[in-house]
Coordinates of C-alpha atoms and ligand atoms in Angstrom, one line a residue:
X1055 CA -36.7 28.8 4.5
X1056 CA -34.0 26.1 5.3
X1057 CA -31.3 25.8 2.6
X1058 CA -30.9 22.5 1.1
X1059 CA -27.4 22.9 -0.3
X1060 CA -24.0 23.1 1.7
X1061 CA -20.4 23.7 0.7
X1062 CA -18.3 20.6 0.9
X1063 CA -14.5 20.7 0.9
X1064 CA -13.4 18.4 -2.0
X1065 CA -10.3 17.8 0.0
X1066 CA -11.4 16.8 3.5
X1067 CA -15.2 16.6 3.1
X1068 CA -15.7 19.4 5.7
X1069 CA -19.1 21.0 5.4
X1070 CA -19.7 24.7 5.7
X1071 CA -22.9 26.9 5.5
X1072 CA -21.4 29.5 3.4
X1073 CA -18.5 29.6 0.8
X1074 CA -15.3 30.6 1.7
X1075 CA -12.1 30.7 -0.1
X1076 CA -10.4 28.4 2.4
X1077 CA -11.9 25.5 4.0
X1078 CA -12.0 25.7 7.6
X1079 CA -11.5 22.0 7.9
X1080 CA -8.3 21.5 6.5
X1081 CA -6.8 25.1 5.4
X1082 CA -7.0 24.2 1.8
X1083 CA -7.9 26.8 -0.7
X1084 CA -10.6 27.0 -3.4
X1085 CA -11.8 23.6 -2.5
X1086 CA -15.6 24.3 -1.4
X1087 CA -18.1 23.2 -3.8
X1088 CA -22.0 23.6 -3.3
X1089 CA -23.3 20.4 -3.0
X1090 CA -27.0 19.2 -1.8
X1091 CA -27.0 18.4 1.6
X1092 CA -27.6 14.8 2.8
X1093 CA -31.2 13.9 2.2
X1094 CA -32.9 13.7 5.7
X1095 CA -33.2 10.0 6.8
X1096 CA -36.1 8.0 6.5
X1097 CA -39.2 8.8 9.1
X1098 CA -38.2 5.3 10.7
X1099 CA -34.6 6.1 11.5
X1100 CA -35.3 9.5 13.5
X1101 CA -34.1 12.5 11.3
X1102 CA -31.4 14.7 12.7
X1103 CA -33.1 17.7 12.6
X1104 CA -36.7 16.7 13.5
X1105 CA -35.9 14.3 16.0
X1106 CA -38.7 11.7 15.0
X1107 CA -39.5 9.2 17.6
X1108 CA -37.6 5.9 17.3
X1109 CA -38.5 2.4 18.2
X1110 CA -36.2 0.8 20.7
X1111 CA -34.0 -2.1 19.4
X1112 CA -33.3 -5.2 21.2
X1113 CA -30.0 -5.9 21.8
X1114 CA -28.8 -9.6 21.3
X1115 CA -25.8 -11.1 23.0
X1116 CA -23.2 -12.0 20.6
X1117 CA -23.2 -15.5 21.3
X1118 CA -26.7 -15.8 20.3
X1119 CA -25.9 -13.8 16.7
X1120 CA -26.1 -16.2 13.8
X1121 CA -23.2 -16.0 11.8
X1122 CA -23.3 -18.7 9.0
X1123 CA -19.9 -19.7 7.9
X1124 CA -19.2 -18.1 4.6
X1125 CA -16.9 -19.2 2.5
X1126 CA -14.4 -17.0 1.1
X1127 CA -13.7 -16.5 -2.9
X1128 CA -10.3 -17.5 -3.8
X1129 CA -9.2 -14.8 -6.7
X1130 CA -6.8 -17.4 -8.0
X1131 CA -3.8 -14.9 -7.6
X1132 CA -2.2 -16.2 -4.4
X1133 CA -0.4 -13.0 -3.5
X1134 CA -3.8 -11.0 -3.9
X1135 CA -5.5 -13.8 -1.6
X1136 CA -2.9 -13.5 1.1
X1137 CA -3.1 -9.7 1.4
X1138 CA -6.8 -9.9 1.6
X1139 CA -6.4 -12.4 4.5
X1140 CA -7.4 -15.6 2.5
X1141 CA -9.6 -14.5 -0.5
X1142 CA -12.7 -12.2 -0.8
X1143 CA -15.3 -12.2 1.7
X1144 CA -18.8 -12.2 0.6
X1145 CA -20.8 -8.9 0.9
X1146 CA -17.5 -7.2 1.5
X1147 CA -16.3 -3.8 0.1
X1148 CA -12.6 -3.5 -0.8
X1149 CA -11.0 -0.5 -2.2
X1150 CA -7.9 -1.0 -4.2
X1151 CA -6.1 2.4 -4.7
X1152 CA -3.1 3.3 -6.9
X1153 CA -1.4 5.7 -9.0
X1154 CA -2.6 5.8 -12.9
X1155 CA -1.0 3.0 -15.0
X1156 CA 0.2 0.9 -12.1
X1157 CA -2.0 -2.0 -13.0
X1158 CA -5.1 -1.7 -11.1
X1159 CA -7.5 -2.9 -14.1
X1160 CA -5.0 -5.7 -14.9
X1161 CA -5.0 -7.1 -11.2
X1162 CA -8.9 -7.0 -11.0
X1163 CA -9.2 -8.3 -14.6
X1164 CA -7.2 -11.2 -13.6
X1165 CA -8.8 -12.0 -10.5
X1166 CA -12.4 -11.7 -12.1
X1167 CA -10.9 -13.9 -14.8
X1168 CA -9.5 -16.8 -12.6
X1169 CA -13.1 -16.4 -10.5
X1170 CA -15.0 -16.9 -13.7
X1171 CA -12.8 -19.5 -14.6
X1172 CA -13.6 -21.4 -11.5
X1173 CA -17.4 -21.1 -11.9
X1174 CA -18.2 -18.0 -10.0
X1175 CA -20.4 -15.2 -11.5
X1176 CA -18.5 -12.2 -11.7
X1177 CA -19.2 -8.5 -13.4
X1178 CA -16.9 -5.9 -14.5
X1179 CA -18.2 -2.4 -14.4
X1180 CA -16.1 0.0 -16.5
X1181 CA -16.6 3.6 -16.3
X1182 CA -13.3 4.6 -17.7
X1183 CA -12.7 2.3 -20.7
X1184 CA -14.8 1.2 -23.4
X1185 CA -15.9 -2.5 -23.7
X1186 CA -13.2 -2.8 -26.6
X1187 CA -10.4 -1.6 -24.6
X1188 CA -11.4 -3.9 -21.9
X1189 CA -11.4 -6.6 -24.1
X1190 CA -8.1 -5.7 -25.5
X1191 CA -6.6 -6.1 -22.1
X1192 CA -8.3 -9.3 -21.3
X1193 CA -6.9 -10.8 -24.6
X1194 CA -3.5 -10.3 -23.1
X1195 CA -4.5 -11.8 -19.6
X1196 CA -5.8 -15.1 -21.3
X1197 CA -9.2 -17.1 -21.7
X1198 CA -10.5 -16.9 -18.3
X1199 CA -10.6 -12.8 -18.3
X1200 CA -12.1 -12.8 -21.8
X1201 CA -15.3 -14.8 -20.3
X1202 CA -16.1 -12.0 -17.7
X1203 CA -19.2 -9.9 -18.5
X1204 CA -18.8 -6.3 -18.8
X1205 CA -20.7 -3.3 -19.0
X1206 CA -19.7 0.1 -19.5
X1207 CA -21.8 2.4 -17.3
X1208 CA -21.3 5.6 -15.3
X1209 CA -24.5 6.0 -13.8
X1210 CA -24.5 4.8 -10.3
X1211 CA -28.3 4.0 -10.5
X1212 CA -28.0 1.7 -13.4
X1213 CA -25.0 0.0 -11.7
X1214 CA -26.9 -0.8 -8.7
X1215 CA -29.9 -2.1 -10.9
X1216 CA -27.4 -4.4 -12.6
X1217 CA -25.9 -5.6 -9.5
X1218 CA -29.6 -6.4 -8.1
X1219 CA -30.5 -8.1 -11.4
X1220 CA -27.3 -10.1 -12.0
X1221 CA -26.3 -10.8 -8.2
X1222 CA -22.7 -11.7 -9.0
X1223 CA -20.5 -13.3 -6.7
X1224 CA -17.7 -10.7 -7.4
X1225 CA -17.8 -7.4 -8.9
X1226 CA -15.2 -4.8 -10.0
X1227 CA -16.1 -1.1 -10.3
X1228 CA -13.4 0.6 -12.3
X1229 CA -13.4 3.2 -11.2
X1230 CA -15.5 4.7 -8.3
X1231 CA -14.6 8.1 -9.1
X1232 CA -16.2 8.0 -12.6
X1233 CA -20.0 6.8 -10.9
X1234 CA -22.5 10.0 -11.4
X1235 CA -25.7 9.8 -9.1
X1236 CA -28.4 11.6 -10.6
X1237 CA -29.6 12.8 -7.5
X1238 CA -26.6 14.8 -6.7
X1239 CA -25.3 17.7 -8.7
X1240 CA -21.5 17.3 -8.0
X1241 CA -19.2 16.5 -10.8
X1242 CA -18.1 12.5 -10.9
X1243 CA -15.2 12.2 -8.5
X1244 CA -16.3 14.7 -6.1
X1245 CA -16.2 14.0 -2.4
X1246 CA -20.3 14.0 -2.4
X1247 CA -20.5 11.8 -5.5
X1248 CA -18.1 9.3 -4.2
X1249 CA -19.5 9.0 -0.7
X1250 CA -22.8 8.7 -2.2
X1251 CA -21.9 6.0 -4.8
X1252 CA -19.7 4.1 -2.1
X1253 CA -22.7 4.1 0.4
X1254 CA -25.2 2.8 -2.1
X1255 CA -22.9 0.1 -3.4
X1256 CA -22.2 -0.9 0.1
X1257 CA -25.9 -1.5 1.0
X1258 CA -26.6 -3.1 -2.2
X1259 CA -23.5 -5.4 -1.8
X1260 CA -23.9 -6.4 1.8
X1261 CA -27.8 -7.3 0.7
X1262 CA -26.9 -9.5 -2.0
X1263 CA -23.8 -11.0 -0.7
X1264 CA -21.4 -9.7 -3.6
X1265 CA -17.9 -8.9 -3.1
X1266 CA -17.2 -5.6 -4.8
X1267 CA -14.0 -4.4 -5.3
X1268 CA -13.9 -0.3 -5.8
X1269 CA -11.0 0.8 -7.9
X1270 CA -9.9 4.1 -6.7
X1271 CA -7.5 6.7 -8.1
X1272 CA -5.0 8.7 -6.0
X1273 CA -4.6 12.3 -5.6
X1274 CA -1.2 13.8 -6.0
X1275 CA -0.4 13.6 -2.3
X1276 CA -1.1 9.8 -2.6
X1277 CA -4.3 9.6 -0.7
X1278 CA -7.2 7.7 -2.2
X1279 CA -9.4 10.3 -3.7
X1280 CA -12.6 11.3 -1.9
X1281 CA -10.2 11.2 1.3
X1282 CA -10.9 9.3 4.1
X1283 CA -14.7 9.3 3.7
X1284 CA -14.2 6.1 1.5
X1285 CA -11.4 4.3 4.0
X1286 CA -13.9 4.3 6.7
X1287 CA -16.7 2.9 4.9
X1288 CA -15.2 0.1 3.2
X1289 CA -13.9 -3.3 4.8
X1290 CA -10.5 -3.3 3.6
X1291 CA -8.3 -0.9 1.6
X1292 CA -5.7 -2.2 -0.6
X1293 CA -2.9 -0.1 -2.2
X1294 CA -0.9 -0.9 -5.1
X1295 CA 2.3 0.9 -5.7
X1296 CA 5.7 0.9 -7.3
X1297 CA 7.5 3.0 -9.9
X1298 CA 5.7 2.8 -13.1
X1299 CA 9.4 2.5 -15.1
X1300 CA 9.9 -0.4 -12.8
X1301 CA 8.5 -3.9 -13.3
X1302 CA 7.9 -4.7 -9.8
X1303 CA 4.7 -3.7 -8.1
X1304 CA 3.6 -4.2 -4.2
X1305 CA 0.1 -4.7 -3.3
X1306 CA -0.4 -3.9 0.6
X1307 CA -3.4 -3.7 2.8
X1308 CA -3.8 -0.7 4.6
X1309 CA -6.7 -1.7 6.5
X1310 CA -8.3 -5.0 6.6
X1311 CA -11.4 -6.0 8.7
X1312 CA -10.9 -9.7 7.9
X1313 CA -7.1 -10.3 8.0
X1314 CA -3.8 -8.7 9.1
X1315 CA -2.8 -5.6 7.4
X1316 CA 0.7 -6.5 7.4
X1317 CA 0.9 -8.7 4.4
X1318 CA 2.4 -7.6 1.1
X1319 CA 2.3 -9.1 -2.3
X1320 CA 5.0 -8.8 -4.8
X1321 CA 4.3 -8.6 -8.6
X1322 CA 5.9 -8.0 -11.8
X1323 CA 4.2 -6.7 -15.0
X1324 CA 4.9 -8.4 -18.2
X1325 CA 3.2 -8.7 -21.4
X1326 CA 0.7 -11.5 -20.1
X1327 CA -0.3 -9.4 -17.1
X1328 CA 0.9 -9.2 -13.6
X1329 CA 3.1 -12.3 -12.5
X1330 CA 3.5 -13.3 -8.9
X1331 CA 7.0 -12.9 -7.8
X1332 CA 7.0 -16.0 -5.2
X1333 CA 10.5 -15.3 -3.8
X1334 CA 11.3 -11.8 -4.3
X1335 CA 14.3 -12.2 -2.0
X1336 CA 16.1 -14.4 -4.7
X1337 CA 15.6 -11.5 -7.3
X1338 CA 17.0 -8.7 -5.0
X1339 CA 19.9 -10.4 -3.6
X1340 CA 20.8 -11.9 -7.1
X1341 CA 20.8 -8.2 -8.2
X1342 CA 22.7 -6.9 -5.5
X1343 CA 25.8 -5.2 -5.9
X1344 CA 29.2 -5.5 -4.3
X1345 CA 30.1 -1.9 -4.5
X1346 CA 30.7 0.4 -2.0
X1347 CA 27.5 1.9 -0.6
X1348 CA 25.4 -1.5 -0.8
X1349 CA 24.2 -3.5 1.8
X1350 CA 21.6 -6.3 1.9
X1351 CA 18.6 -5.3 4.6
X1352 CA 16.6 -8.4 6.2
X1353 CA 13.3 -6.8 6.3
X1354 CA 9.9 -8.1 7.1
X1355 CA 6.9 -7.6 5.0
X1356 CA 4.3 -8.6 6.9
X1357 CA 4.7 -12.1 8.1
X1358 CA 7.2 -12.6 5.3
X1359 CA 11.0 -12.0 5.6
X1360 CA 12.1 -10.2 2.4
X1361 CA 15.8 -9.6 1.7
X1362 CA 16.0 -5.9 -0.1
X1363 CA 19.4 -4.2 -1.3
X1364 CA 19.8 -0.8 0.2
X1365 CA 22.1 1.7 -1.7
X1366 CA 23.4 4.9 -0.9
X1367 CA 25.8 7.5 -2.4
X1368 CA 27.6 10.5 -0.4
X1369 CA 28.8 13.2 -2.7
X1370 CA 30.2 16.5 -1.6
X1371 CA 27.1 19.1 -1.9
X1372 CA 27.1 22.2 -3.9
X1373 CA 24.0 23.7 -1.7
X1374 CA 23.0 24.5 1.8
X1375 CA 21.4 22.8 3.4
X1376 CA 22.4 19.7 1.8
X1377 CA 20.4 17.1 -0.2
X1378 CA 18.8 14.4 1.7
X1379 CA 17.1 12.1 -1.0
X1380 CA 15.5 8.8 0.4
X1381 CA 13.4 6.6 -1.7
X1382 CA 11.9 3.9 -0.1
X1383 CA 12.7 4.7 3.4
X1384 CA 11.4 7.7 5.6
X1385 CA 13.3 10.7 5.0
X1386 CA 13.2 11.8 8.5
X1387 CA 14.3 8.5 9.6
X1388 CA 17.5 9.1 7.2
X1389 CA 18.0 12.4 8.9
X1390 CA 17.9 10.4 12.4
X1391 CA 20.3 8.1 11.4
X1392 CA 22.4 10.8 9.5
X1393 CA 22.6 12.5 13.3
X1394 CA 23.2 9.4 15.3
X1395 CA 26.0 8.5 13.1
X1396 CA 27.6 11.9 13.3
X1397 CA 27.4 11.7 17.1
X1398 CA 28.2 8.0 17.7
X1399 CA 31.5 7.1 15.8
X1400 CA 30.1 7.6 12.1
X1401 CA 31.1 10.4 9.8
X1402 CA 29.7 13.8 10.1
X1403 CA 27.9 14.4 6.7
X1404 CA 27.0 18.0 7.0
X1405 CA 28.5 19.1 3.9
X1406 CA 27.7 16.0 1.8
X1407 CA 24.3 15.2 -0.4
X1408 CA 23.2 12.0 1.0
X1409 CA 21.1 9.5 -1.3
X1410 CA 19.5 6.4 -0.4
X1411 CA 17.7 4.0 -2.3
X1412 CA 15.9 0.8 -1.7
X1413 CA 16.7 -1.2 -5.0
X1414 CA 13.7 -2.4 -7.2
X1415 CA 11.4 0.2 -6.1
X1416 CA 10.5 -1.3 -2.9
X1417 CA 9.3 0.7 0.3
X1418 CA 10.4 -0.5 3.7
X1419 CA 8.5 1.1 6.4
X1420 CA 10.2 -0.5 9.4
X1421 CA 12.8 0.6 12.1
X1422 CA 14.4 -2.5 11.4
X1423 CA 16.0 -0.9 8.4
X1424 CA 18.0 1.5 10.3
X1425 CA 21.1 -0.3 10.5
X1426 CA 21.2 -1.2 6.9
X1427 CA 20.8 2.6 5.8
X1428 CA 23.5 3.5 8.4
X1429 CA 26.1 1.0 7.3
X1430 CA 25.4 1.5 3.3
X1431 CA 25.9 5.4 4.0
X1432 CA 29.0 4.9 5.8
X1433 CA 30.5 2.3 3.4
X1434 CA 29.6 5.1 0.5
X1435 CA 31.0 7.5 2.3
X1436 CA 34.4 5.7 3.0
X1437 CA 34.2 4.1 -0.8
X1438 CA 34.8 0.8 0.8
X1439 CA 32.6 -2.2 0.0
X1440 CA 31.0 -4.4 2.5
X1441 CA 31.0 -7.4 0.6
X1442 CA 33.4 -10.2 1.9
X1443 CA 36.2 -12.1 -0.1
X1444 CA 33.9 -14.5 -1.9
X1445 CA 31.8 -11.5 -3.1
X1446 CA 28.9 -12.0 -0.9
X1447 CA 27.0 -9.1 0.2
X1448 CA 26.8 -8.0 3.9
X1449 CA 23.2 -8.5 5.3
X1450 CA 22.1 -6.7 8.4
X1451 CA 19.1 -5.2 10.3
X1452 CA 18.1 -3.5 13.5
X1453 CA 16.8 -0.2 14.8
X1454 CA 19.0 2.6 15.7
X1455 CA 18.5 4.5 18.9
X1456 CA 19.2 8.0 19.5
X1457 CA 21.9 7.1 22.2
X1458 CA 23.7 5.3 19.5
X1459 CA 22.3 1.8 20.6
X1460 CA 21.0 -1.0 18.6
X1461 CA 17.7 -1.9 19.6
X1462 CA 15.9 -5.6 18.7
X1463 CA 13.3 -5.7 16.2
X1464 CA 10.7 -8.5 15.8
X1465 CA 11.1 -11.8 14.1
X1466 CA 14.9 -11.9 14.7
X1467 CA 14.9 -15.8 13.8
X1468 CA 12.9 -15.4 10.5
X1469 CA 15.2 -12.8 9.1
X1470 CA 18.2 -14.8 9.9
X1471 CA 16.5 -18.2 8.5
X1472 CA 15.8 -16.0 4.9
X1473 CA 19.6 -14.7 5.2
X1474 CA 20.9 -18.2 5.5
X1475 CA 18.8 -19.3 2.7
X1476 CA 20.9 -17.2 0.5
X1477 CA 24.0 -18.1 2.3
X1478 CA 24.4 -14.8 3.8
X1479 CA 26.1 -15.1 7.0
X1480 CA 26.9 -13.9 9.7
X1481 CA 24.3 -11.1 9.8
X1482 CA 25.2 -8.1 11.8
X1483 CA 22.1 -7.4 14.0
X1484 CA 21.3 -6.0 17.6
X1485 CA 21.8 -8.4 20.8
X1486 CA 18.8 -10.9 21.0
X1487 CA 17.7 -12.3 24.7
X1488 CA 19.1 -15.8 23.3
X1489 CA 21.7 -16.4 20.8
X1490 CA 20.6 -17.2 17.4
X1491 CA 22.8 -19.1 15.0
X1492 CA 24.0 -16.9 12.1
X1493 CA 23.7 -13.5 14.1
X1494 CA 26.6 -11.5 14.8
X1495 CA 25.2 -9.4 17.7
X1496 CA 26.1 -5.9 18.5
X1497 CA 25.1 -3.5 21.2
X1498 CA 25.6 -0.2 19.6
X1499 CA 26.0 1.2 16.3
X1500 CA 29.6 1.9 17.0
X1501 CA 30.7 -1.7 17.3
X1502 CA 28.4 -2.6 14.3
X1503 CA 30.6 -0.1 12.3
X1504 CA 33.6 -1.5 13.3
X1505 CA 32.6 -4.9 12.8
X1506 CA 31.3 -4.0 9.3
X1507 CA 34.9 -2.2 8.4
X1508 CA 36.9 -5.2 9.7
X1509 CA 35.0 -7.2 7.1
X1510 CA 36.5 -4.8 4.2
X1511 CA 40.1 -5.0 5.6
X1512 CA 39.9 -8.7 5.9
X1513 CA 38.4 -8.8 2.4
X1514 CA 41.1 -6.6 1.3
X1515 CA 44.0 -8.6 2.9
X1516 CA 42.8 -11.8 1.4
Ligands
ATP974 N1 1.6 -5.5 -23.6 C1 2.4 -5.2 -22.5 N2 3.3 -5.6 -22.0 C2 3.9 -5.3 -20.7 N3 3.0 -4.3 -19.7 C3 2.0 -3.8 -20.2 C4 1.3 -4.2 -21.6 N4 0.4 -3.6 -21.8 C5 0.1 -2.6 -20.8 N5 1.2 -2.7 -19.9 C6 1.4 -2.3 -18.4 O1 0.1 -2.0 -17.9 C7 -0.1 -0.9 -17.4 C8 -1.6 -0.4 -17.5 O2 -2.3 -1.4 -16.5 P1 -3.6 -0.9 -16.3 O3 -4.6 -0.6 -17.2 O4 -4.2 -2.2 -15.4 O5 -3.3 0.3 -15.1 P2 -4.5 0.9 -14.3 O6 -4.0 1.3 -13.1 O7 -5.8 0.2 -14.6 O8 -4.3 2.4 -15.1 P3 -5.5 3.4 -15.0 O9 -5.2 4.3 -14.0 O10 -5.1 4.1 -16.4 O11 -6.8 2.8 -14.7 C9 0.8 0.1 -18.3 O12 1.3 1.1 -17.2 C10 1.8 -0.7 -18.5 O13 3.0 -0.7 -17.7
MG975 MG1 -7.6 1.2 -15.2

């Protein structure tokens, strides 16, 4: 008799016929859990096993496919709308991931509140908190949030029935890991349950044209739990991150079927909810220190230039190998920059601990940050500030190549325009094809280092 259960890895979703201590898919230990096999497809669809005969579908030229222009729903939070690519698309599924307590419920509660205030039909499904708790948060967020209808429900079937009955324009499910399907045996939050729940919601959302935001928890490795399974399924994956102790939070899109994934929204958590930070550069530059080991990076967050402060500390080490701690930049990238410095005109730091931090809890994931990291480290090592006579910090950008050359990165003009807005000029950077106003171009890291150090000696002489 055919078995109707399989062993599913809770980490990668790999299915095995027999239980084993280690998953053959991802190598994790103790992650296999018995779960019912996926139900065979309906007779019309052609089952996997029985190979039922299917009816041939008629392909249609894309030109002839009817695509009614659907209006997007604006959430009333400009930064969120921008990251979504211009509002929520009706019938789409958005996954919002983030670590505990980062403000996922606050953000979604505010979005629904604004939409309710704008006359849209909304629904908030809370599986984690009681209605009273949700109300307490809504009171902080204001009147709009209080008018959002809420249900506290963890049964997938009941949630689906409510969606069908209410047909909201926008719905938030907080969180997908708490939903539990009666037809499945796995615990809520297991891969099977999460996948089943997301699939069922996707089907209903597309049919009734609701935009659904699924709130998802992240695992300790930082992936949205129910790994990968969900990310393929949904239209848009948003990630809300930041340090809990710091008030800045950034929202970025990891995947977006309706817009660019490079957009980033910056928020600050306050008593009255999340406040959009419209001009984050002003905050970061205003707070930038003029001490040794600090410089300003002209980075790009999606299509928006952002000035952030890069700080470094170099201290004699007591351990072998020495510590390399990178917050907000890639650790491997830091190791590479230190190696290039050692080889091409910078200090050798084999016997020093190096710490690099992007102030404000921001993450910069672009090679354009290399030069700023290099200059901050050299400045920290020498104990010489990079600020000029007037105390204005040094701004720079550029990728450092393995042969010690400075390579150009995208949007040099916008980076420079943002820097000049804050009176930061000249900006050290790579040689561009055409000269740009405010740019002090250098072909190699060696040349950029000596230019930065000259700045220090002229500041001291003045
Ligand atoms: N009165 C307040 N003033 C300022 N910040 C507050 C206040 N109350 C709560 N917060 C912030 O809101 C955060 C919780 O927000 P929220 O419940 O939206 O997070 P969440 O991501 O949904 O968390 P969970 O993972 O528990 O669902 C807290 O960590 C805290 O930083
Ligand atoms: Mg929450």
